[in-house]
Amino acid sequence: MKKTFYIAAAISGAAAVNAHAQGSVTLYGLIDASIQYTNNQGGGSTVAMSSGTTRGSRIGFLGTEDLGGGNHAIFRLENGFDVTDGSLGQGGLMFGRQAYVGLQNDRWGTLTFGRQYESMVDYVAHLTAADWSVYMEHPGDMDLTNRGVRVDNSVKFTKTYGAFTGSALYSFGGQAGSFGANSMWSVGGSYDDGPLYVGFGMTYARQPGARNTGTFWKASNSAIGEYVTVAHSFLTVGGGAAYKFGSLKLGGDITSTTYKDGFEQQNVNFMNYEINGVYYFTPALSAGLGVTYTDGKVDANDGDPRYIQYNATATYSLSKRTDLYAFATFQRAMGDAQVAQVTQFISPSSTNKQASVGLGLRHTF
């Protein structure tokens, strides 16, 4: 009888706490697997299975607790994994995609702390073909729009007012005796109202090569690897817009990326110009085409590395949660750029051309 009383009291107490806190935790995830053919990886063609071709495979927990007075405690823990072998993503981190905790006020905005995305991902990435597939990034993901960048040790403030959302982020470098060394900051925003979306972002990092693995791609892509490693600082600025005309959605973006002292103690700059469009034949069937032109300038030797990349995708929804997709991408390196590489997730070509095509299945829950 006494044991029953204690159990009942514990259940009643827990129910009372839950009723007062009005908290919730949402489990969500995405699984993406494909089979792809790439014509030239170091001189030979490959057929392989890949995870996260269009969206990184993940499982996450999103939590909120009502603190009263319009205040909420929030958190997100998001794990990335490779569906082909079950291994952890992001260098083996348990919650390598996102991990943050924060406070939200219905009037004043949201303040979060942890491992988070910066503004180029939050507001500009949606406008690029990398939103269709990681194989369609701007060369080397030089402007951070391929969602591969998460910023550790960061504080971010986000505020939404009507159709406008803006945010500012600062990441502490953590170097003793210097507040600014290895630090990083980012600002950006978007206007999202019906068929029109406009986004912009700016991100700056000191000593980008000294930051943690996974923040910047350092050596895998011939377009930018050598510059990231030695640069004194990094600045990328970009923006664009998209508009939906009935069944057709057209978009475009422009980004500028500078590696200060990136080569022989002089600057290296890249401009990306992209246009893309998606046509919805039915609510279940859509197809997209896009092209990106990249123009580089190396001040130390007047170098002119250039790239052009063509992207195509098609998606058929089997249900609200499950999609079949196909993609094709082709990159050509020009000028002083000698080697093509459509994405840092595969090996570079041995020539100035590389193409990849694939078929895949994506399921969300």
PDB file of N, CA, C and O in Angstrom, residues 17 52 54 70 76 146 153 171 222 239 252-253 270 305 310 320:
ATOM      1  N   VAL A  17       4.342  19.023 -12.839  1.00  0.00           N
ATOM      2  CA  VAL A  17       5.475  19.744 -13.392  1.00  0.00           C
ATOM      3  C   VAL A  17       5.325  19.920 -14.891  1.00  0.00           C
ATOM      4  O   VAL A  17       5.532  20.996 -15.452  1.00  0.00           O
ATOM      5  N   GLY A  52      23.273  11.119 -48.292  1.00  0.00           N
ATOM      6  CA  GLY A  52      23.095  12.560 -48.181  1.00  0.00           C
ATOM      7  C   GLY A  52      23.403  13.320 -49.446  1.00  0.00           C
ATOM      8  O   GLY A  52      23.976  14.408 -49.395  1.00  0.00           O
ATOM      9  N   THR A  54      21.267  14.766 -51.601  1.00  0.00           N
ATOM     10  CA  THR A  54      20.473  15.994 -51.669  1.00  0.00           C
ATOM     11  C   THR A  54      20.366  16.671 -50.310  1.00  0.00           C
ATOM     12  O   THR A  54      20.357  17.900 -50.213  1.00  0.00           O
ATOM     13  N   GLY A  70       5.756  34.788 -21.995  1.00  0.00           N
ATOM     14  CA  GLY A  70       6.263  34.851 -23.365  1.00  0.00           C
ATOM     15  C   GLY A  70       7.686  34.368 -23.530  1.00  0.00           C
ATOM     16  O   GLY A  70       8.286  34.564 -24.597  1.00  0.00           O
ATOM     17  N   ARG A  76      18.387  22.261 -29.524  1.00  0.00           N
ATOM     18  CA  ARG A  76      18.424  21.352 -30.676  1.00  0.00           C
ATOM     19  C   ARG A  76      19.689  20.524 -30.598  1.00  0.00           C
ATOM     20  O   ARG A  76      20.790  21.065 -30.389  1.00  0.00           O
ATOM     21  N   ASN A 146      26.841  25.715 -49.119  1.00  0.00           N
ATOM     22  CA  ASN A 146      26.491  24.306 -49.271  1.00  0.00           C
ATOM     23  C   ASN A 146      26.132  23.628 -47.954  1.00  0.00           C
ATOM     24  O   ASN A 146      26.093  22.414 -47.858  1.00  0.00           O
ATOM     25  N   ASN A 153      31.317  27.259 -30.667  1.00  0.00           N
ATOM     26  CA  ASN A 153      31.526  28.309 -29.658  1.00  0.00           C
ATOM     27  C   ASN A 153      30.856  29.623 -30.050  1.00  0.00           C
ATOM     28  O   ASN A 153      31.413  30.702 -29.865  1.00  0.00           O
ATOM     29  N   SER A 171      31.470  34.079 -32.929  1.00  0.00           N
ATOM     30  CA  SER A 171      32.135  32.871 -32.447  1.00  0.00           C
ATOM     31  C   SER A 171      33.459  33.249 -31.806  1.00  0.00           C
ATOM     32  O   SER A 171      34.286  33.933 -32.414  1.00  0.00           O
ATOM     33  N   SER A 222      40.620  21.779 -55.158  1.00  0.00           N
ATOM     34  CA  SER A 222      41.733  22.515 -55.744  1.00  0.00           C
ATOM     35  C   SER A 222      41.420  23.991 -55.922  1.00  0.00           C
ATOM     36  O   SER A 222      42.323  24.804 -56.084  1.00  0.00           O
ATOM     37  N   GLY A 239      24.024  37.505 -51.792  1.00  0.00           N
ATOM     38  CA  GLY A 239      22.579  37.688 -51.712  1.00  0.00           C
ATOM     39  C   GLY A 239      21.923  37.321 -53.021  1.00  0.00           C
ATOM     40  O   GLY A 239      22.584  37.042 -54.028  1.00  0.00           O
ATOM     41  N   GLY A 252      18.148  33.563 -58.438  1.00  0.00           N
ATOM     42  CA  GLY A 252      19.529  33.877 -58.762  1.00  0.00           C
ATOM     43  C   GLY A 252      20.262  34.403 -57.547  1.00  0.00           C
ATOM     44  O   GLY A 252      19.638  34.851 -56.577  1.00  0.00           O
ATOM     45  N   ASP A 253      21.577  34.328 -57.592  1.00  0.00           N
ATOM     46  CA  ASP A 253      22.375  34.808 -56.474  1.00  0.00           C
ATOM     47  C   ASP A 253      23.749  35.229 -56.967  1.00  0.00           C
ATOM     48  O   ASP A 253      24.232  34.758 -58.003  1.00  0.00           O
ATOM     49  N   PHE A 270      37.041  35.569 -55.343  1.00  0.00           N
ATOM     50  CA  PHE A 270      36.186  34.826 -56.259  1.00  0.00           C
ATOM     51  C   PHE A 270      34.796  35.450 -56.277  1.00  0.00           C
ATOM     52  O   PHE A 270      34.237  35.782 -55.228  1.00  0.00           O
ATOM     53  N   PRO A 305      41.661  32.070 -62.267  1.00  0.00           N
ATOM     54  CA  PRO A 305      40.960  30.782 -62.221  1.00  0.00           C
ATOM     55  C   PRO A 305      39.454  30.995 -62.420  1.00  0.00           C
ATOM     56  O   PRO A 305      38.846  31.845 -61.770  1.00  0.00           O
ATOM     57  N   TYR A 310      27.074  23.297 -64.724  1.00  0.00           N
ATOM     58  CA  TYR A 310      25.684  23.136 -65.140  1.00  0.00           C
ATOM     59  C   TYR A 310      25.031  22.075 -64.253  1.00  0.00           C
ATOM     60  O   TYR A 310      25.617  21.006 -64.023  1.00  0.00           O
ATOM     61  N   LYS A 320       4.059  12.409 -48.901  1.00  0.00           N
ATOM     62  CA  LYS A 320       4.513  13.646 -48.271  1.00  0.00           C
ATOM     63  C   LYS A 320       5.889  13.484 -47.643  1.00  0.00           C
ATOM     64  O   LYS A 320       6.582  14.472 -47.403  1.00  0.00           O
TER      65      LYS A 320
END
